[in-house]
mmCIF file of C-alpha atoms in Angstrom:
data_model
loop_
_atom_site.group_PDB
_atom_site.id
_atom_site.type_symbol
_atom_site.label_atom_id
_atom_site.label_comp_id
_atom_site.label_asym_id
_atom_site.label_seq_id
_atom_site.Cartn_x
_atom_site.Cartn_y
_atom_site.Cartn_z
ATOM 1 C CA MET A 1 127.081 16.080 -5.343
ATOM 2 C CA LYS A 2 127.386 12.860 -3.318
ATOM 3 C CA LYS A 3 130.456 14.288 -1.557
ATOM 4 C CA THR A 4 128.480 17.425 -0.673
ATOM 5 C CA ILE A 5 125.555 15.435 0.782
ATOM 6 C CA LEU A 6 127.918 13.251 2.813
ATOM 7 C CA SER A 7 129.703 16.339 4.130
ATOM 8 C CA CYS A 8 126.350 17.854 5.204
ATOM 9 C CA LEU A 9 125.463 14.651 7.054
ATOM 10 C CA MET A 10 128.853 14.640 8.784
ATOM 11 C CA LEU A 11 128.397 18.228 9.985
ATOM 12 C CA ALA A 12 124.876 17.464 11.207
ATOM 13 C CA GLY A 13 126.193 14.441 13.086
ATOM 14 C CA MET A 14 128.940 16.519 14.683
ATOM 15 C CA ALA A 15 126.387 19.080 15.861
ATOM 16 C CA CYS A 16 124.166 16.402 17.397
ATOM 17 C CA SER A 17 127.123 14.709 19.075
ATOM 18 C CA ALA A 18 128.459 17.977 20.460
ATOM 19 C CA SER A 19 125.106 18.793 22.065
ATOM 20 C CA ALA A 20 124.707 15.281 23.477
ATOM 21 C CA ILE A 21 128.126 14.701 25.070
ATOM 22 C CA ASN A 22 129.557 16.401 28.130
ATOM 23 C CA ILE A 23 131.633 19.259 26.682
ATOM 24 C CA PRO A 24 134.309 20.701 28.999
ATOM 25 C CA ASP A 25 133.318 24.077 30.447
ATOM 26 C CA SER A 26 136.466 25.676 29.031
ATOM 27 C CA LEU A 27 135.391 24.984 25.427
ATOM 28 C CA ASN A 28 132.701 26.875 23.502
ATOM 29 C CA TYR A 29 131.028 24.977 20.658
ATOM 30 C CA THR A 30 129.031 26.892 18.030
ATOM 31 C CA ALA A 31 126.997 25.740 15.018
ATOM 32 C CA ARG A 32 126.652 28.190 12.117
ATOM 33 C CA ILE A 33 124.678 28.648 8.926
ATOM 34 C CA GLY A 34 125.367 31.588 6.641
ATOM 35 C CA TYR A 35 125.209 33.060 3.163
ATOM 36 C CA ASN A 36 128.300 33.848 1.078
ATOM 37 C CA ILE A 37 128.334 36.727 -1.380
ATOM 38 C CA GLY A 38 131.300 37.760 -3.487
ATOM 39 C CA GLY A 39 133.272 36.409 -6.390
ATOM 40 C CA THR A 40 136.618 35.593 -7.936
ATOM 41 C CA ALA A 41 138.451 38.673 -9.164
ATOM 42 C CA PRO A 42 141.917 40.046 -9.981
ATOM 43 C CA ILE A 43 143.591 42.563 -7.701
ATOM 44 C CA GLY A 44 142.749 45.803 -9.461
ATOM 45 C CA MET A 45 140.645 46.068 -12.618
ATOM 46 C CA PRO A 46 142.829 45.323 -15.677
ATOM 47 C CA ALA A 47 142.499 47.524 -18.774
ATOM 48 C CA THR A 48 141.235 44.549 -20.791
ATOM 49 C CA ILE A 49 138.034 44.434 -18.694
ATOM 50 C CA ARG A 50 136.106 47.502 -19.835
ATOM 51 C CA LYS A 51 132.732 47.127 -18.120
ATOM 52 C CA MET A 52 130.856 44.911 -15.659
ATOM 53 C CA ASN A 53 127.394 44.514 -17.203
ATOM 54 C CA SER A 54 125.773 42.308 -14.563
ATOM 55 C CA TYR A 55 126.459 40.281 -11.439
ATOM 56 C CA LYS A 56 124.020 37.492 -10.608
ATOM 57 C CA ILE A 57 123.629 36.490 -6.971
ATOM 58 C CA VAL A 58 123.680 32.713 -6.625
ATOM 59 C CA ALA A 59 122.685 30.484 -3.711
ATOM 60 C CA ASN A 60 125.954 30.272 -1.758
ATOM 61 C CA VAL A 61 125.569 28.655 1.658
ATOM 62 C CA SER A 62 127.954 27.960 4.512
ATOM 63 C CA TYR A 63 127.527 25.397 7.311
ATOM 64 C CA GLY A 64 129.972 25.067 10.162
ATOM 65 C CA ILE A 65 130.885 23.764 13.598
ATOM 66 C CA ASP A 66 133.463 25.781 15.562
ATOM 67 C CA VAL A 67 135.203 25.265 18.891
ATOM 68 C CA GLN A 68 136.659 28.242 20.768
ATOM 69 C CA LYS A 69 138.772 28.370 23.931
ATOM 70 C CA ASP A 70 139.557 31.421 26.060
ATOM 71 C CA LEU A 71 143.263 31.393 26.968
ATOM 72 C CA TRP A 72 144.296 34.551 28.815
ATOM 73 C CA ASN A 73 142.458 37.769 29.636
ATOM 74 C CA ASN A 74 140.092 38.289 26.688
ATOM 75 C CA TRP A 75 142.186 36.423 24.137
ATOM 76 C CA GLY A 76 141.603 32.925 22.809
ATOM 77 C CA LEU A 77 141.730 30.560 19.831
ATOM 78 C CA LEU A 78 139.054 29.245 17.454
ATOM 79 C CA THR A 79 139.009 26.439 14.910
ATOM 80 C CA GLY A 80 136.395 24.249 13.283
ATOM 81 C CA ILE A 81 135.171 22.720 10.045
ATOM 82 C CA HIS A 82 132.972 24.495 7.481
ATOM 83 C CA LEU A 83 131.171 23.169 4.409
ATOM 84 C CA GLU A 84 130.887 26.067 1.970
ATOM 85 C CA ASN A 85 129.592 26.894 -1.481
ATOM 86 C CA LYS A 86 131.226 29.852 -3.231
ATOM 87 C CA GLY A 87 129.977 30.764 -6.684
ATOM 88 C CA MET A 88 129.217 33.656 -9.010
ATOM 89 C CA GLU A 89 127.882 34.527 -12.454
ATOM 90 C CA ILE A 90 128.985 37.696 -14.247
ATOM 91 C CA ASP A 91 128.565 39.336 -17.649
ATOM 92 C CA ALA A 92 131.403 41.660 -18.670
ATOM 93 C CA THR A 93 132.596 43.600 -21.700
ATOM 94 C CA VAL A 94 136.273 43.016 -22.534
ATOM 95 C CA LYS A 95 138.776 44.240 -25.134
ATOM 96 C CA ASN A 96 141.880 42.379 -26.354
ATOM 97 C CA TYR A 97 141.272 39.821 -23.590
ATOM 98 C CA HIS A 98 143.396 36.691 -23.963
ATOM 99 C CA MET A 99 141.095 33.660 -24.235
ATOM 100 C CA GLU A 100 140.945 30.086 -25.443
ATOM 101 C CA MET A 101 137.541 28.767 -26.506
ATOM 102 C CA VAL A 102 135.653 26.260 -28.616
ATOM 103 C CA ARG A 103 133.455 27.377 -31.523
ATOM 104 C CA GLY A 104 131.875 24.991 -34.001
ATOM 105 C CA GLY A 105 133.835 22.091 -32.523
ATOM 106 C CA GLU A 106 137.163 23.837 -33.144
ATOM 107 C CA SER A 107 139.501 25.125 -30.420
ATOM 108 C CA ILE A 108 140.763 28.663 -31.047
ATOM 109 C CA GLU A 109 142.968 31.014 -29.046
ATOM 110 C CA GLY A 110 143.742 34.697 -29.281
ATOM 111 C CA ARG A 111 142.573 38.179 -28.266
ATOM 112 C CA TYR A 112 138.849 38.552 -27.727
ATOM 113 C CA THR A 113 136.767 41.746 -27.799
ATOM 114 C CA GLY A 114 133.076 41.691 -26.850
ATOM 115 C CA ARG A 115 130.751 40.284 -24.183
ATOM 116 C CA LEU A 116 131.820 37.476 -21.858
ATOM 117 C CA VAL A 117 129.786 35.414 -19.369
ATOM 118 C CA THR A 118 131.617 33.539 -16.598
ATOM 119 C CA LYS A 119 130.116 31.072 -14.123
ATOM 120 C CA CYS A 120 132.085 29.728 -11.169
ATOM 121 C CA ASP A 121 130.900 27.166 -8.620
ATOM 122 C CA GLU A 122 132.967 25.692 -5.774
ATOM 123 C CA TRP A 123 132.058 23.396 -2.878
ATOM 124 C CA MET A 124 134.754 23.129 -0.243
ATOM 125 C CA LEU A 125 135.651 22.005 3.264
ATOM 126 C CA THR A 126 137.363 24.825 5.160
ATOM 127 C CA LEU A 127 139.495 24.724 8.303
ATOM 128 C CA PRO A 128 140.000 28.140 9.980
ATOM 129 C CA ILE A 129 142.602 28.782 12.699
ATOM 130 C CA MET A 130 141.829 32.142 14.279
ATOM 131 C CA ALA A 131 142.826 34.297 17.221
ATOM 132 C CA THR A 132 139.822 35.668 19.134
ATOM 133 C CA TYR A 133 139.191 38.665 21.357
ATOM 134 C CA ARG A 134 136.118 38.763 23.585
ATOM 135 C CA ALA A 135 134.431 42.107 24.415
ATOM 136 C CA GLY A 136 131.066 41.748 26.117
ATOM 137 C CA HIS A 137 128.595 40.106 23.728
ATOM 138 C CA TRP A 138 131.113 40.390 20.882
ATOM 139 C CA LEU A 139 133.809 37.963 19.771
ATOM 140 C CA PHE A 140 136.258 39.391 17.230
ATOM 141 C CA LYS A 141 138.325 36.881 15.270
ATOM 142 C CA GLY A 142 140.984 36.710 12.595
ATOM 143 C CA GLY A 143 143.494 34.305 11.113
ATOM 144 C CA PRO A 144 144.357 31.981 8.224
ATOM 145 C CA TYR A 145 142.236 29.279 6.656
ATOM 146 C CA VAL A 146 142.783 26.332 4.336
ATOM 147 C CA SER A 147 140.098 24.926 2.028
ATOM 148 C CA TYR A 148 139.855 21.656 0.102
ATOM 149 C CA LEU A 149 137.581 21.782 -2.941
ATOM 150 C CA THR A 150 135.260 18.800 -3.356
ATOM 151 C CA THR A 151 133.554 20.318 -6.428
ATOM 152 C CA LYS A 152 135.008 22.888 -8.842
ATOM 153 C CA HIS A 153 133.533 24.446 -11.986
ATOM 154 C CA PHE A 154 134.671 27.458 -14.021
ATOM 155 C CA TYR A 155 133.019 27.845 -17.417
ATOM 156 C CA GLY A 156 131.125 30.232 -19.675
ATOM 157 C CA TYR A 157 130.761 31.648 -23.160
ATOM 158 C CA VAL A 158 131.482 34.732 -25.273
ATOM 159 C CA TYR A 159 129.031 36.514 -27.576
ATOM 160 C CA ASP A 160 128.453 39.710 -29.575
ATOM 161 C CA GLY A 161 132.138 40.132 -30.323
ATOM 162 C CA TYR A 162 135.116 38.758 -32.221
ATOM 163 C CA LEU A 163 138.377 36.922 -31.632
ATOM 164 C CA ARG A 164 141.666 37.787 -33.317
ATOM 165 C CA GLU A 165 143.477 34.464 -33.578
ATOM 166 C CA GLY A 166 146.994 34.448 -32.191
ATOM 167 C CA ASP A 167 147.477 38.198 -31.664
ATOM 168 C CA PRO A 168 145.503 41.466 -32.087
ATOM 169 C CA THR A 169 146.278 41.517 -35.842
ATOM 170 C CA GLY A 170 145.397 37.861 -36.530
ATOM 171 C CA PRO A 171 142.432 36.466 -38.509
ATOM 172 C CA LYS A 172 139.060 37.704 -37.212
ATOM 173 C CA VAL A 173 136.450 35.201 -35.976
ATOM 174 C CA GLU A 174 132.986 36.669 -35.335
ATOM 175 C CA MET A 175 130.962 35.606 -32.272
ATOM 176 C CA GLY A 176 127.159 35.817 -32.360
ATOM 177 C CA ASN A 177 124.570 35.870 -29.587
ATOM 178 C CA GLU A 178 122.920 32.525 -30.327
ATOM 179 C CA GLU A 179 124.113 29.179 -29.020
ATOM 180 C CA GLY A 180 125.557 27.909 -32.294
ATOM 181 C CA THR A 181 127.529 31.086 -32.967
ATOM 182 C CA ARG A 182 129.033 31.634 -29.510
ATOM 183 C CA GLY A 183 132.417 30.553 -28.253
ATOM 184 C CA THR A 184 132.434 28.385 -25.102
ATOM 185 C CA TYR A 185 135.113 27.598 -22.532
ATOM 186 C CA ASP A 186 135.572 25.360 -19.502
ATOM 187 C CA PHE A 187 138.579 25.786 -17.201
ATOM 188 C CA GLY A 188 137.319 23.710 -14.253
ATOM 189 C CA SER A 189 140.063 21.106 -14.655
ATOM 190 C CA ASP A 190 142.690 23.856 -14.241
ATOM 191 C CA MET A 191 141.434 24.904 -10.787
ATOM 192 C CA ARG A 192 143.327 24.189 -7.579
ATOM 193 C CA ARG A 193 142.086 21.609 -5.074
ATOM 194 C CA TRP A 194 143.617 23.538 -2.161
ATOM 195 C CA GLN A 195 143.052 27.212 -1.363
ATOM 196 C CA PHE A 196 144.664 29.344 1.355
ATOM 197 C CA GLY A 197 143.661 32.748 2.672
ATOM 198 C CA VAL A 198 142.766 34.944 5.633
ATOM 199 C CA ASP A 199 139.465 35.332 7.482
ATOM 200 C CA LEU A 200 138.382 38.346 9.554
ATOM 201 C CA GLY A 201 135.044 38.528 11.336
ATOM 202 C CA ALA A 202 132.921 39.055 14.404
ATOM 203 C CA ASP A 203 130.268 37.122 16.354
ATOM 204 C CA CYS A 204 127.515 38.856 18.300
ATOM 205 C CA GLN A 205 125.688 36.840 20.963
ATOM 206 C CA ILE A 206 122.041 38.061 20.955
ATOM 207 C CA THR A 207 120.630 35.575 23.485
ATOM 208 C CA LYS A 208 122.182 32.836 25.589
ATOM 209 C CA ARG A 209 122.075 30.454 22.615
ATOM 210 C CA PHE A 210 121.484 32.454 19.427
ATOM 211 C CA GLY A 211 123.624 35.060 17.726
ATOM 212 C CA LEU A 212 124.651 36.667 14.450
ATOM 213 C CA TYR A 213 128.008 36.649 12.705
ATOM 214 C CA ALA A 214 129.819 38.238 9.766
ATOM 215 C CA ASP A 215 133.096 37.315 8.078
ATOM 216 C CA ILE A 216 135.258 38.452 5.180
ATOM 217 C CA THR A 217 137.530 35.880 3.526
ATOM 218 C CA TRP A 218 140.287 36.837 1.096
ATOM 219 C CA GLY A 219 142.116 34.135 -0.824
ATOM 220 C CA LEU A 220 145.902 34.445 -1.008
ATOM 221 C CA THR A 221 146.177 31.819 -3.755
ATOM 222 C CA GLY A 222 144.462 32.099 -7.126
ATOM 223 C CA ILE A 223 141.653 29.689 -7.958
ATOM 224 C CA HIS A 224 143.631 28.305 -10.919
ATOM 225 C CA ARG A 225 146.950 26.477 -10.846
ATOM 226 C CA SER A 226 150.056 28.592 -11.380
ATOM 227 C CA SER A 227 150.677 26.803 -14.706
ATOM 228 C CA PHE A 228 147.338 28.058 -16.086
ATOM 229 C CA LYS A 229 148.043 31.000 -18.422
ATOM 230 C CA THR A 230 144.890 31.300 -20.559
ATOM 231 C CA ILE A 231 143.494 34.031 -18.305
ATOM 232 C CA GLU A 232 146.392 36.416 -17.796
ATOM 233 C CA GLN A 233 145.214 37.850 -14.463
ATOM 234 C CA THR A 234 145.276 35.756 -11.287
ATOM 235 C CA LEU A 235 141.737 35.413 -9.919
ATOM 236 C CA TYR A 236 141.369 35.405 -6.123
ATOM 237 C CA PRO A 237 138.287 34.268 -4.161
ATOM 238 C CA ILE A 238 136.937 37.237 -2.162
ATOM 239 C CA PHE A 239 133.720 36.659 -0.212
ATOM 240 C CA GLY A 240 131.715 38.058 2.667
ATOM 241 C CA THR A 241 129.511 35.896 4.889
ATOM 242 C CA ILE A 242 126.543 36.807 7.086
ATOM 243 C CA GLY A 243 124.575 34.316 9.114
ATOM 244 C CA VAL A 244 123.144 33.019 12.356
ATOM 245 C CA MET A 245 124.809 30.869 14.986
ATOM 246 C CA TYR A 246 123.693 28.605 17.814
ATOM 247 C CA LYS A 247 125.842 28.075 20.897
ATOM 248 C CA LEU A 248 125.858 24.367 21.684
ATOM 249 C CA LYS A 249 127.585 25.013 25.009
#
């Protein structure tokens, strides 16, 4: 949390400094604040995930300072630094889903069938490097990004189901719907610190200073390390962002 607060203060200081100093006319500085919505998901719905019961929207925010330079004709480059929160909470029904969990103080592993709740929360610093194309009041942009996670959590519990220890024919362990009878898991320590992906979006300048923007980011690396095998499917961060921007110069 301290890292997040310090990062917010750094971004605020950058915005104030950018508006106070004499920025070259060839550079365009923009401050942004937006809302991220999305989640971490496999590519394609595996057969072991039978139903998505609920998706809870959480307070995901994005703050950023970008600098853009027009290079030739309508083309240019954009980069910057963003402080982002990307999280989700889902409730799903699964069948023969490979899991490792703790129940009654004992660690068990096997094939789980029943309800599963997953919560994911990530705070990160993101550096985009994007090509831009200017068309009137619009600025279209696309390119890669790299993120460093300052905070990472991935945890949850299972309920109203059962686990077959080892394989689908192993001993059956029942899971209830009260706290003492559930199975819990926490895979935050298995998450990557670095994430890479692509970002596509557009800015629309409404007035001389204010505008709106939208982006879609798609992670090319899974949120967990490659050595993590408890969840068989690779989970990728896929998020959309909408927000407002202020042109500093």
